[in-house]
Short mmCIF file of C-alpha atoms and ligand atoms in Angstrom, two decimals:
data_model
loop_
_atom_site.label_atom_id
_atom_site.label_comp_id
_atom_site.label_asym_id
_atom_site.label_seq_id
_atom_site.Cartn_x
_atom_site.Cartn_y
_atom_site.Cartn_z
CA UNK A 1444 -0.04 -0.01 0.07
CA UNK A 1445 0.94 3.36 -0.59
CA UNK A 1446 0.74 5.57 2.27
CA UNK A 1447 1.24 9.29 2.83
CA UNK A 1448 1.65 11.04 6.16
CA UNK A 1449 1.32 14.70 6.90
CA UNK A 1450 2.40 16.04 10.11
CA UNK A 1451 3.94 19.11 12.00
CA UNK A 1452 6.38 16.52 13.80
CA UNK A 1453 8.24 13.48 13.19
CA UNK A 1454 11.23 12.15 15.41
CA UNK A 1455 14.17 12.05 15.60
CA UNK A 1456 13.63 15.72 13.11
CA UNK A 1457 10.86 17.56 14.62
CA UNK A 1458 9.36 17.21 18.16
CA UNK A 1459 7.95 18.77 21.01
CA UNK A 1460 5.80 15.95 22.41
CA UNK A 1461 4.23 12.57 21.64
CA UNK A 1462 3.07 13.32 18.12
CA UNK A 1463 6.31 13.49 16.96
CA UNK A 1464 7.03 10.07 18.77
CA UNK A 1465 4.52 8.76 16.87
CA UNK A 1466 4.68 9.95 13.54
CA UNK A 1467 7.82 9.17 13.47
CA UNK A 1468 7.72 5.43 15.03
CA UNK A 1469 4.51 4.19 13.00
CA UNK A 1470 6.00 5.33 9.91
CA UNK A 1471 9.22 3.21 10.53
CA UNK A 1472 7.08 0.56 11.40
CA UNK A 1473 4.63 0.62 8.06
CA UNK A 1474 7.46 0.74 6.46
CA UNK A 1475 8.86 -2.49 7.44
CA UNK A 1476 5.82 -4.44 7.10
CA UNK A 1477 6.76 -3.65 3.47
CA UNK A 1478 4.62 -0.40 2.88
CA UNK A 1479 5.83 2.27 0.65
CA UNK A 1480 5.59 5.25 3.35
CA UNK A 1481 6.15 9.05 2.89
CA UNK A 1482 6.30 11.34 5.38
CA UNK A 1483 6.18 15.36 5.00
CA UNK A 1484 6.94 17.53 7.44
CA UNK A 1485 8.38 21.53 7.63
CA UNK A 1486 11.78 21.90 6.85
CA UNK A 1487 12.01 24.03 9.93
CA UNK A 1488 14.97 26.39 10.38
CA UNK A 1489 15.99 23.80 13.05
CA UNK A 1490 15.95 20.61 11.20
CA UNK A 1491 17.25 22.19 7.97
CA UNK A 1492 19.85 20.46 5.69
CA UNK A 1493 20.98 17.84 7.51
CA UNK A 1494 23.33 14.55 6.34
CA UNK A 1495 21.62 12.79 3.66
CA UNK A 1496 18.97 15.30 2.55
CA UNK A 1497 18.73 15.61 -1.48
CA UNK A 1498 16.96 18.35 -2.80
CA UNK A 1499 14.14 17.86 -5.43
CA UNK A 1500 15.80 19.02 -8.60
CA UNK A 1501 12.46 21.30 -9.52
CA UNK A 1502 10.49 23.44 -7.38
CA UNK A 1503 7.59 22.68 -6.22
CA UNK A 1504 4.31 24.79 -7.35
CA UNK A 1505 1.81 24.55 -4.85
CA UNK A 1506 -1.82 26.28 -6.22
CA UNK A 1507 -3.18 27.64 -3.03
CA UNK A 1508 -6.05 28.68 -5.41
CA UNK A 1509 -6.39 29.17 -9.22
CA UNK A 1510 -5.10 32.69 -9.01
CA UNK A 1511 -2.21 31.94 -6.41
CA UNK A 1512 0.49 29.68 -6.77
CA UNK A 1513 3.52 29.66 -4.25
CA UNK A 1514 6.57 27.79 -4.83
CA UNK A 1515 8.58 25.74 -2.26
CA UNK A 1516 11.84 23.47 -2.23
CA UNK A 1517 11.48 19.49 -1.28
CA UNK A 1518 13.86 18.04 0.49
CA UNK A 1519 14.11 14.14 0.75
CA UNK A 1520 15.90 11.34 3.43
CA UNK A 1521 16.66 7.91 1.46
CA UNK A 1522 15.45 9.24 -1.80
CA UNK A 1523 14.14 5.97 -3.69
CA UNK A 1524 16.78 3.49 -5.44
CA UNK A 1525 14.61 1.56 -7.21
CA UNK A 1526 10.75 1.43 -7.67
CA UNK A 1527 10.53 -1.92 -5.08
CA UNK A 1528 8.81 -1.02 -1.46
CA UNK A 1529 11.75 0.33 0.53
CA UNK A 1530 11.57 -0.87 4.25
CA UNK A 1531 12.21 2.54 5.72
CA UNK A 1532 9.82 5.65 4.98
CA UNK A 1533 11.05 8.57 3.04
CA UNK A 1534 10.67 11.62 4.70
CA UNK A 1535 10.00 14.79 2.57
CA UNK A 1536 10.85 18.16 3.93
CA UNK A 1537 9.11 21.06 3.03
CA UNK A 1538 11.72 24.31 2.61
CA UNK A 1539 9.65 27.77 2.43
CA UNK A 1540 11.16 30.73 3.91
CA UNK A 1541 8.26 32.81 4.92
CA UNK A 1542 6.56 30.11 6.80
CA UNK A 1543 9.10 27.56 7.73
CA UNK A 1544 12.15 29.75 8.21
CA UNK A 1545 12.25 29.86 11.92
CA UNK A 1546 13.37 27.22 14.92
CA UNK A 1547 9.89 26.80 16.34
CA UNK A 1548 7.57 24.18 15.20
CA UNK A 1549 4.43 26.39 16.70
CA UNK A 1550 4.02 29.83 16.11
CA UNK A 1551 0.81 31.79 16.69
CA UNK A 1552 -2.49 29.98 15.82
CA UNK A 1553 -3.56 31.92 13.32
CA UNK A 1554 -0.56 31.94 11.36
CA UNK A 1555 -0.17 28.51 12.08
CA UNK A 1556 -3.19 27.66 10.39
CA UNK A 1557 -1.84 29.34 7.13
CA UNK A 1558 1.55 27.56 7.47
CA UNK A 1559 0.16 24.00 8.07
CA UNK A 1560 -2.39 24.70 5.73
CA UNK A 1561 0.34 25.02 3.12
CA UNK A 1562 1.90 22.30 3.85
CA UNK A 1563 -0.78 20.18 3.40
CA UNK A 1564 -1.36 21.69 -0.03
CA UNK A 1565 2.30 21.15 -0.60
CA UNK A 1566 2.10 17.59 0.27
CA UNK A 1567 -0.72 16.89 -1.62
CA UNK A 1568 0.59 18.70 -4.84
CA UNK A 1569 4.17 17.20 -4.73
CA UNK A 1570 2.61 14.01 -5.15
CA UNK A 1571 0.72 15.38 -8.29
CA UNK A 1572 4.02 16.82 -9.42
CA UNK A 1573 5.89 13.78 -9.28
CA UNK A 1574 3.14 11.33 -10.09
CA UNK A 1575 3.31 9.53 -6.80
CA UNK A 1576 -0.54 8.61 -6.05
CA UNK A 1577 -0.91 7.19 -2.51
CA UNK A 1578 -3.66 4.98 -1.83
CA UNK A 1579 -4.01 6.38 1.76
CA UNK A 1580 -3.47 9.91 3.15
CA UNK A 1581 -3.15 9.68 6.62
CA UNK A 1582 -3.16 13.08 8.40
CA UNK A 1583 -1.99 13.87 11.92
CA UNK A 1584 -3.85 16.24 14.31
CA UNK A 1585 -5.49 20.01 13.51
CA UNK A 1586 -2.39 21.06 11.48
CA UNK A 1587 -2.77 18.23 8.85
CA UNK A 1588 -6.81 18.25 9.29
CA UNK A 1589 -7.29 20.09 6.11
CA UNK A 1590 -5.96 17.10 3.81
CA UNK A 1591 -9.56 15.17 3.93
CA UNK A 1592 -11.05 18.23 3.01
CA UNK A 1593 -8.99 18.92 0.31
CA UNK A 1594 -9.37 15.35 -1.29
CA UNK A 1595 -13.33 15.96 -1.04
CA UNK A 1596 -13.15 19.35 -2.42
CA UNK A 1597 -10.04 20.68 -4.78
CA UNK A 1598 -8.41 17.91 -5.32
CA UNK A 1599 -11.01 15.61 -5.72
CA UNK A 1600 -11.17 15.82 -9.65
CA UNK A 1601 -6.92 14.96 -9.62
CA UNK A 1602 -5.29 11.82 -9.48
CA UNK A 1603 -5.50 11.80 -5.65
CA UNK A 1604 -9.30 12.04 -6.06
CA UNK A 1605 -9.27 8.37 -5.11
CA UNK A 1606 -7.24 8.24 -2.15
CA UNK A 1607 -8.92 7.51 0.84
CA UNK A 1608 -8.23 9.59 4.18
CA UNK A 1609 -7.35 8.70 7.59
CA UNK A 1610 -7.30 11.47 10.16
CA UNK A 1611 -5.64 10.83 13.36
CA UNK A 1612 -6.56 12.76 16.93
CA UNK A 1613 -4.01 12.74 18.93
CA UNK A 1614 -5.56 15.69 21.13
CA UNK A 1615 -8.94 16.96 20.91
CA UNK A 1616 -8.21 20.02 22.95
CA UNK A 1617 -6.24 21.88 20.03
CA UNK A 1618 -8.72 22.17 17.09
CA UNK A 1619 -7.08 24.85 14.88
CA UNK A 1620 -10.12 27.45 15.57
CA UNK A 1621 -9.26 30.47 13.08
CA UNK A 1622 -10.35 33.13 10.90
CA UNK A 1623 -12.91 32.60 7.81
CA UNK A 1624 -10.61 34.98 6.14
CA UNK A 1625 -8.61 31.34 5.46
CA UNK A 1626 -11.09 29.91 3.48
CA UNK A 1627 -10.85 32.85 1.18
CA UNK A 1628 -7.05 32.49 0.74
CA UNK A 1629 -7.61 28.93 -0.39
CA UNK A 1630 -10.57 29.84 -2.33
CA UNK A 1631 -12.54 26.91 -0.95
CA UNK A 1632 -16.19 26.48 -2.19
CA UNK A 1633 -18.56 28.53 -0.21
CA UNK A 1634 -20.87 25.34 0.82
CA UNK A 1635 -17.88 24.09 3.24
CA UNK A 1636 -18.45 27.34 5.27
CA UNK A 1637 -21.78 25.56 7.11
CA UNK A 1638 -21.79 24.08 10.99
CA UNK A 1639 -21.34 20.27 9.35
CA UNK A 1640 -18.49 21.60 7.50
CA UNK A 1641 -15.90 23.87 8.52
CA UNK A 1642 -17.89 27.07 10.01
CA UNK A 1643 -18.17 27.17 14.18
CA UNK A 1644 -19.77 30.22 15.59
CA UNK A 1645 -18.68 32.33 12.64
CA UNK A 1646 -14.78 31.28 12.35
CA UNK A 1647 -13.33 27.59 10.85
CA UNK A 1648 -12.54 24.58 13.12
CA UNK A 1649 -10.79 23.01 10.79
CA UNK A 1650 -10.84 19.67 13.33
CA UNK A 1651 -14.36 19.39 12.99
CA UNK A 1652 -13.51 19.57 8.67
CA UNK A 1653 -11.24 16.85 8.87
CA UNK A 1654 -14.02 15.07 11.36
CA UNK A 1655 -16.75 15.55 8.46
CA UNK A 1656 -14.34 14.67 5.64
CA UNK A 1657 -12.00 11.94 6.66
CA UNK A 1658 -12.96 8.44 5.29
CA UNK A 1659 -12.11 6.98 8.41
CA UNK A 1660 -11.05 8.82 12.05
CA UNK A 1661 -8.57 7.32 14.69
CA UNK A 1662 -7.58 8.17 17.93
CA UNK A 1663 -4.64 6.76 20.34
CA UNK A 1664 -6.29 4.92 22.90
CA UNK A 1665 -9.59 2.68 22.99
CA UNK A 1666 -10.69 4.66 26.07
CA UNK A 1667 -9.93 8.12 24.72
CA UNK A 1668 -12.17 7.23 21.63
CA UNK A 1669 -14.91 6.67 24.29
CA UNK A 1670 -14.46 9.57 26.21
CA UNK A 1671 -14.52 12.07 23.29
CA UNK A 1672 -17.89 10.99 22.60
CA UNK A 1673 -18.83 12.26 25.72
CA UNK A 1674 -19.87 15.83 26.91
CA UNK A 1675 -17.23 16.02 29.33
CA UNK A 1676 -14.37 15.20 27.17
CA UNK A 1677 -15.60 15.96 23.64
CA UNK A 1678 -14.00 19.65 23.52
CA UNK A 1679 -17.19 20.65 21.81
CA UNK A 1680 -17.24 18.24 19.04
CA UNK A 1681 -18.39 14.95 20.91
CA UNK A 1682 -21.73 15.67 18.67
CA UNK A 1683 -19.77 15.14 15.62
CA UNK A 1684 -17.80 12.07 16.60
CA UNK A 1685 -21.13 10.28 17.89
CA UNK A 1686 -22.33 11.34 14.24
CA UNK A 1687 -19.17 9.76 13.16
CA UNK A 1688 -18.89 6.74 15.62
CA UNK A 1689 -18.87 4.02 13.63
CA UNK A 1690 -15.82 5.29 11.40
CA UNK A 1691 -13.95 6.07 14.60
CA UNK A 1692 -11.40 3.55 16.00
CA UNK A 1693 -9.12 3.81 19.20
CA UNK A 1694 -5.64 2.05 18.53
CA UNK A 1695 -3.54 2.48 21.52
CA UNK A 1696 -0.06 3.78 20.22
CA UNK A 1697 3.00 1.46 20.51
CA UNK A 1698 6.43 2.69 21.86
CA UNK A 1699 9.61 2.64 19.86
CA UNK A 1700 11.48 -0.24 21.53
CA UNK A 1701 14.91 0.43 20.21
CA UNK A 1702 14.61 4.43 21.11
CA UNK A 1703 13.25 3.33 24.41
CA UNK A 1704 15.60 0.30 25.37
CA UNK A 1705 17.26 0.20 28.72
CA UNK A 1706 19.42 -2.57 27.76
CA UNK A 1707 21.05 -0.67 24.92
CA UNK A 1708 20.26 3.13 25.75
CA UNK A 1709 23.25 5.64 25.48
CA UNK A 1710 21.48 7.90 27.00
CA UNK A 1711 21.71 6.08 30.60
CA UNK A 1712 24.57 5.74 33.16
CA UNK A 1713 24.19 1.80 33.04
CA UNK A 1714 22.52 -0.54 30.68
CA UNK A 1715 20.16 -3.08 32.75
CA UNK A 1716 17.37 -5.60 31.82
CA UNK A 1717 14.60 -7.29 33.60
CA UNK A 1718 17.27 -9.72 35.40
CA UNK A 1719 19.81 -7.07 36.73
CA UNK A 1720 16.94 -4.26 36.94
CA UNK A 1721 17.55 -3.73 40.65
CA UNK A 1722 21.52 -3.31 40.10
CA UNK A 1723 20.55 -1.05 37.07
CA UNK A 1724 18.05 1.13 38.34
CA UNK A 1725 20.38 1.86 41.43
CA UNK A 1726 23.02 2.92 39.43
CA UNK A 1727 21.02 5.56 37.12
CA UNK A 1728 19.36 6.99 40.41
CA UNK A 1729 22.90 7.68 41.62
CA UNK A 1730 23.32 9.31 38.32
CA UNK A 1731 20.25 10.82 38.21
CA UNK A 1732 20.47 12.47 41.69
CA UNK A 1733 24.34 13.27 40.66
CA UNK A 1734 23.42 15.26 37.31
CA UNK A 1735 20.44 16.88 38.89
CA UNK A 1736 22.13 17.93 42.51
CA UNK A 1737 19.97 16.09 44.37
CA UNK A 1738 21.25 14.53 47.45
CA UNK A 1739 23.19 11.17 47.19
CA UNK A 1740 20.72 8.32 48.65
CA UNK A 1741 20.05 4.95 47.55
CA UNK A 1742 17.07 4.32 50.13
CA UNK A 1743 14.97 7.16 49.03
CA UNK A 1744 12.33 7.06 46.71
CA UNK A 1745 12.44 9.13 43.70
CA UNK A 1746 9.76 10.24 41.63
CA UNK A 1747 9.87 11.92 38.34
CA UNK A 1748 8.17 14.04 35.72
CA UNK A 1749 9.25 14.55 31.80
CA UNK A 1750 6.49 16.68 30.65
CA UNK A 1751 5.09 19.52 28.70
CA UNK A 1752 3.99 22.30 31.33
CA UNK A 1753 0.36 23.04 30.15
CA UNK A 1754 -3.29 22.52 32.13
CA UNK A 1755 -3.83 19.04 30.19
CA UNK A 1756 -0.79 17.50 32.41
CA UNK A 1757 -2.31 18.36 35.99
CA UNK A 1758 0.86 19.09 37.18
CA UNK A 1759 -0.86 22.65 38.96
CA UNK A 1760 -2.30 20.49 41.46
CA UNK A 1761 0.74 18.38 42.13
CA UNK A 1762 2.87 21.55 42.50
CA UNK A 1763 0.04 22.44 45.15
CA UNK A 1764 0.67 19.60 46.87
CA UNK A 1765 4.64 19.43 46.85
CA UNK A 1766 5.48 21.75 49.54
CA UNK A 1767 4.09 19.71 52.37
CA UNK A 1768 5.32 16.80 50.71
CA UNK A 1769 9.00 17.70 50.22
CA UNK A 1770 8.60 19.13 53.95
CA UNK A 1771 7.42 16.12 55.86
CA UNK A 1772 7.81 13.00 53.31
CA UNK A 1773 10.81 10.81 52.99
CA UNK A 1774 10.88 11.24 49.39
CA UNK A 1775 12.95 13.11 46.27
CA UNK A 1776 11.01 14.95 43.41
CA UNK A 1777 12.91 15.72 39.80
CA UNK A 1778 10.98 17.61 37.01
CA UNK A 1779 12.13 18.21 33.82
CA UNK A 1780 9.87 20.12 31.52
CA UNK A 1781 8.85 23.30 29.59
CA UNK A 1782 5.39 25.29 29.04
CA UNK A 1783 3.49 27.67 30.93
CA UNK A 1784 5.18 30.45 32.87
CA UNK A 1785 3.13 30.51 35.44
CA UNK A 1786 3.99 26.88 35.99
CA UNK A 1787 7.73 27.25 35.04
CA UNK A 1788 7.92 29.74 37.76
CA UNK A 1789 5.95 27.94 40.15
CA UNK A 1790 8.71 24.70 40.06
CA UNK A 1791 11.44 26.89 39.68
CA UNK A 1792 10.55 28.61 43.37
CA UNK A 1793 10.12 24.77 44.53
CA UNK A 1794 13.49 23.93 43.41
CA UNK A 1795 15.24 26.95 44.97
CA UNK A 1796 13.34 25.90 48.26
CA UNK A 1797 13.81 22.63 48.52
CA UNK A 1798 17.81 22.24 47.45
CA UNK A 1799 18.59 18.61 47.38
CA UNK A 1800 15.17 17.23 47.38
CA UNK A 1801 13.82 18.87 44.66
CA UNK A 1802 15.41 19.57 41.51
CA UNK A 1803 13.87 21.29 37.91
CA UNK A 1804 15.40 21.94 34.69
CA UNK A 1805 13.43 23.90 32.82
CA UNK A 1806 13.67 23.03 28.89
CA UNK A 1807 13.69 20.13 26.25
CA UNK A 1808 16.32 17.56 26.86
CA UNK A 1809 16.32 14.19 25.17
CA UNK A 1810 18.92 12.90 27.15
CA UNK A 1811 17.52 13.46 30.45
CA UNK A 1812 13.97 12.32 29.65
CA UNK A 1813 15.97 9.07 29.58
CA UNK A 1814 17.87 9.22 32.69
CA UNK A 1815 14.80 10.20 34.77
CA UNK A 1816 13.04 7.02 33.20
CA UNK A 1817 15.96 5.19 33.99
CA UNK A 1818 16.67 6.96 37.33
CA UNK A 1819 13.59 7.26 39.12
CA UNK A 1820 11.87 5.01 41.13
CA UNK A 1821 8.10 6.33 40.42
CA UNK A 1822 6.77 8.68 37.30
CA UNK A 1823 4.03 10.88 37.93
CA UNK A 1824 1.07 11.90 35.35
CA UNK A 1825 -1.50 13.33 37.14
CA UNK A 1826 -3.29 14.59 33.53
CA UNK A 1827 -6.63 16.15 33.45
CA UNK A 1828 -6.97 14.31 30.29
CA UNK A 1829 -4.66 12.32 28.50
CA UNK A 1830 -5.54 11.03 24.70
CA UNK A 1831 -2.57 8.33 25.49
CA UNK A 1832 0.39 9.22 27.05
CA UNK A 1833 3.87 8.01 25.88
CA UNK A 1834 6.12 8.53 29.38
CA UNK A 1835 3.91 5.95 31.21
CA UNK A 1836 4.99 3.30 28.72
CA UNK A 1837 8.63 4.57 28.78
CA UNK A 1838 8.66 4.35 32.52
CA UNK A 1839 7.22 0.87 32.99
CA UNK A 1840 9.78 -0.25 30.08
CA UNK A 1841 12.29 1.09 32.18
CA UNK A 1842 11.13 -0.50 35.53
CA UNK A 1843 9.86 2.64 36.66
CA UNK A 1844 5.97 2.87 38.38
CA UNK A 1845 4.20 5.15 36.95
CA UNK A 1846 1.06 7.12 38.93
CA UNK A 1847 -1.55 8.08 37.15
CA UNK A 1848 -5.10 9.43 37.00
CA UNK A 1849 -7.42 6.81 35.28
CA UNK A 1850 -7.91 8.95 32.22
CA UNK A 1851 -7.56 8.57 28.48
CA UNK A 1852 -4.69 5.95 27.23
CA UNK A 1853 -3.28 6.24 31.16
CA UNK A 1854 -6.16 4.00 32.05
CA UNK A 1855 -5.51 1.45 29.05
CA UNK A 1856 -1.79 1.20 29.89
CA UNK A 1857 -1.54 1.32 33.56
CA UNK A 1858 -3.02 -1.68 36.52
CA UNK A 1859 -3.27 -0.55 39.71
CA UNK A 1860 -1.42 -2.07 42.45
CA UNK A 1861 -3.72 -4.94 43.44
CA UNK A 1862 -6.04 -3.75 46.26
CA UNK A 1863 -4.99 -5.43 49.93
CA UNK A 1864 -1.70 -5.11 51.48
CA UNK A 1865 0.96 -8.24 50.40
CA UNK A 1866 -0.59 -8.05 46.57
CA UNK A 1867 1.64 -8.33 44.06
CA UNK A 1868 -0.47 -7.76 40.59
CA UNK A 1869 -0.22 -4.36 38.88
CA UNK A 1870 2.38 -1.89 37.04
CA UNK A 1871 1.75 1.32 39.04
CA UNK A 1872 -0.38 3.46 40.68
CA UNK A 1873 -3.76 4.58 39.66
CA UNK A 1874 -6.48 7.13 40.71
CA UNK A 1875 -9.71 8.49 39.45
CA UNK A 1876 -10.83 11.81 40.74
CA UNK A 1877 -9.09 14.55 39.30
CA UNK A 1878 -8.10 16.39 42.96
CA UNK A 1879 -5.75 17.26 45.11
CA UNK A 1880 -7.22 14.40 47.81
CA UNK A 1881 -6.60 11.31 45.05
CA UNK A 1882 -3.37 12.80 44.04
CA UNK A 1883 -1.82 12.88 47.42
CA UNK A 1884 -3.64 9.58 48.49
CA UNK A 1885 -1.98 8.38 45.25
CA UNK A 1886 1.45 9.54 46.60
CA UNK A 1887 1.00 8.08 49.96
CA UNK A 1888 0.34 4.51 48.52
CA UNK A 1889 3.09 4.77 46.35
CA UNK A 1890 5.45 5.51 49.59
CA UNK A 1891 3.59 2.94 51.64
CA UNK A 1892 4.89 0.29 48.79
CA UNK A 1893 8.05 1.40 48.70
CA UNK A 1894 9.07 1.69 52.52
CA UNK A 1895 6.57 -0.87 53.95
CA UNK A 1896 6.28 -3.57 51.39
CA UNK A 1897 9.64 -4.17 49.29
CA UNK A 1898 8.58 -7.89 47.77
CA UNK A 1899 5.58 -6.13 46.53
CA UNK A 1900 7.56 -3.08 44.99
CA UNK A 1901 9.99 -5.54 43.01
CA UNK A 1902 7.39 -7.82 42.07
CA UNK A 1903 5.46 -4.70 40.33
CA UNK A 1904 8.61 -3.51 38.85
CA UNK A 1905 8.74 -7.01 37.40
CA UNK A 1906 5.46 -6.95 36.25
CA UNK A 1907 6.26 -3.42 34.58
CA UNK A 1908 8.83 -4.33 32.89
CA UNK A 1909 7.36 -7.45 31.22
CA UNK A 1910 4.89 -5.32 29.70
CA UNK A 1911 4.79 -5.32 25.67
CA UNK A 1912 4.11 -2.10 23.86
CA UNK A 1913 5.42 -2.60 20.63
CA UNK A 1914 4.01 -1.02 17.47
CA UNK A 1915 2.96 -5.05 16.38
CA UNK A 1916 -0.78 -4.79 17.52
CA UNK A 1917 -1.35 -1.10 16.36
CA UNK A 1918 0.26 -1.41 12.81
CA UNK A 1919 -2.22 -4.41 12.28
CA UNK A 1920 -5.07 -2.28 13.47
CA UNK A 1921 -4.01 0.77 11.53
CA UNK A 1922 -3.47 -1.28 8.16
CA UNK A 1923 -6.86 -2.65 9.03
CA UNK A 1924 -8.54 1.01 8.81
CA UNK A 1925 -6.52 1.88 5.83
CA UNK A 1926 -8.40 -1.24 4.32
CA UNK A 1927 -11.54 0.03 5.75
CA UNK A 1928 -11.29 3.18 4.47
CA UNK A 1929 -10.07 2.07 0.69
CA UNK A 1930 -13.01 0.10 0.55
CA UNK A 1931 -15.24 2.91 1.61
CA UNK A 1932 -13.69 5.43 -0.45
CA UNK A 1933 -13.27 3.15 -3.61
CA UNK A 1934 -16.18 0.94 -3.57
CA UNK A 1935 -20.05 1.47 -2.84
CA UNK A 1936 -20.74 4.11 -0.30
CA UNK A 1937 -17.89 6.50 -1.03
CA UNK A 1938 -17.51 9.47 1.62
CA UNK A 1939 -18.36 11.94 -1.31
CA UNK A 1940 -19.02 15.53 -0.97
CA UNK A 1941 -22.50 16.77 -2.01
CA UNK A 1942 -22.93 18.43 -5.57
P1 ADP B 726 2.39 14.87 25.19
O1 ADP B 726 2.25 14.22 23.53
O2 ADP B 726 1.23 15.40 25.49
O3 ADP B 726 3.54 15.87 25.22
P2 ADP B 726 3.37 12.33 25.82
O4 ADP B 726 3.41 11.08 26.98
O5 ADP B 726 2.62 11.33 24.68
O6 ADP B 726 2.65 13.32 25.73
O7 ADP B 726 4.53 12.60 24.91
C1 ADP B 726 5.31 13.21 25.41
C2 ADP B 726 7.09 13.08 24.82
O8 ADP B 726 7.72 14.44 24.59
C3 ADP B 726 7.50 12.31 25.51
O9 ADP B 726 8.66 11.36 24.27
C4 ADP B 726 8.45 12.58 26.39
O10 ADP B 726 9.56 11.94 26.54
C5 ADP B 726 8.72 14.10 25.37
N1 ADP B 726 9.01 15.30 26.52
C6 ADP B 726 8.08 16.12 26.79
N2 ADP B 726 8.80 17.08 27.35
C7 ADP B 726 10.24 16.82 27.38
C8 ADP B 726 11.23 17.69 27.47
N3 ADP B 726 11.37 18.74 28.15
N4 ADP B 726 12.76 17.15 27.43
C9 ADP B 726 12.85 15.89 26.45
N5 ADP B 726 11.53 15.43 26.30
C10 ADP B 726 10.53 15.95 26.43
C1 GLC B 727 -0.86 14.16 22.23
C2 GLC B 727 -1.35 13.83 23.42
C3 GLC B 727 -0.68 12.49 24.16
C4 GLC B 727 -0.56 11.62 23.27
C5 GLC B 727 0.37 11.88 21.77
C6 GLC B 727 0.60 10.71 20.83
O1 GLC B 727 0.31 14.88 22.28
O2 GLC B 727 -1.13 14.63 24.55
O3 GLC B 727 -1.62 11.83 25.08
O4 GLC B 727 0.45 10.14 23.49
O5 GLC B 727 -0.71 12.95 21.40
O6 GLC B 727 -0.18 10.40 20.08
#
């Protein structure tokens, strides 16, 4: 099958969070399964002209509208040497100074809508110009949400018109709500400006457009697929999602087992596997304490966080609780993250107040992220909502017990410490309601597990290390969705726009 992925991020080139991880890993796994996969992302200033990039010989003409053509340059990594499906995806990077010249992946929402609409059209027009016609166009999150709309409208009559579209919701909270002038720039047909297309309270909602126009829709965990059809988690789009429920699938993300492998991780201090996890974790904990200027202490439980610092992650509630905890409980805390200024300030102050017990690093640091996963005893994710979450899976793979709220993919992946003292089942600590009391109770249970139940703690660590989060099942599930999408697009009942 020929698959075109369109996304704002793909690891290892450009990443701010899990979306980048998933687009990078899913493309590789699909290609390894024998499919012809191409991924189109912007050539941001920060990722430009890496080793092995080859320029496409001709500028690519992007037909924004019948009267407006813009040109960009495509760069390719792994140019195909022969027509057989390669076992690696081909990455295309779109260079355009005005849209993607700066280092940042995301800028200001209104401008981003134009930047990513351009990316999406560039991806489609490049396929037309090079006569590489995908069977499936797989668009990720609101930045690529116009792909299914273009395929049903302005590109419907082209050689891409038979391509099925699959739209993946990584995070329903960010929908791409932008002024209607974007429609004029793109000269989209006016019938799209209705509530069951793109229109939303006098503006455009790009995500909504994708939800109406994609042949199939997926999201990144089965539980989140159910949640987003409810008023509480639907972010205003639950009626649309219920309307399309028959075409919506929740597919749990896998993780990249090569990038996140404690037995071969170049970023950590001591490599380990399930058999020597106790020694390996102890060595990494010592290294982490040293790296972050925490007091050297093998016997103190160390709680870690690696996260974007936004409301979604529930770290505001955690910050309220930490002063009393660090004052009274025997524990250390290490956080790596960046995001909202108020949260950054709050954690910066906490570190200043508890030197040696609380360490905070603000910024993006892949190596330190790996060391925290390897060296911490517990990993905190008290999320308000979490479509899937990757860090809890990385944690389990590194024998670090996640403490999570049972929401979205966290509920699908972490099993609570079995009830009753002495229980040896579970892979972490799970709590349910989003409030201070429940987070505090979860942390107390973790401290109890660590200090009062050492054999149970070891058993849970062993359970966590034994979990399988490979891409095998998700890839099979995506292929199934692609096949169904193709059948529906090309057979009876194709998703066609009104005349
Ligand atoms: P989200 O995509 O909502 O941010 P995920 O748990 O799916 O949450 O993925 C987060 C990814 O981003 C993980 O790979 C995590 O290690 C990484 N990450 C987040 N913040 C940082 C940071 N400050 N430095 C390094 N990696 C980070
Ligand atoms: C989003 C979600 C996160 C998910 C990631 C990858 O960023 O917030 O929960 O794991 O996408 O799908």
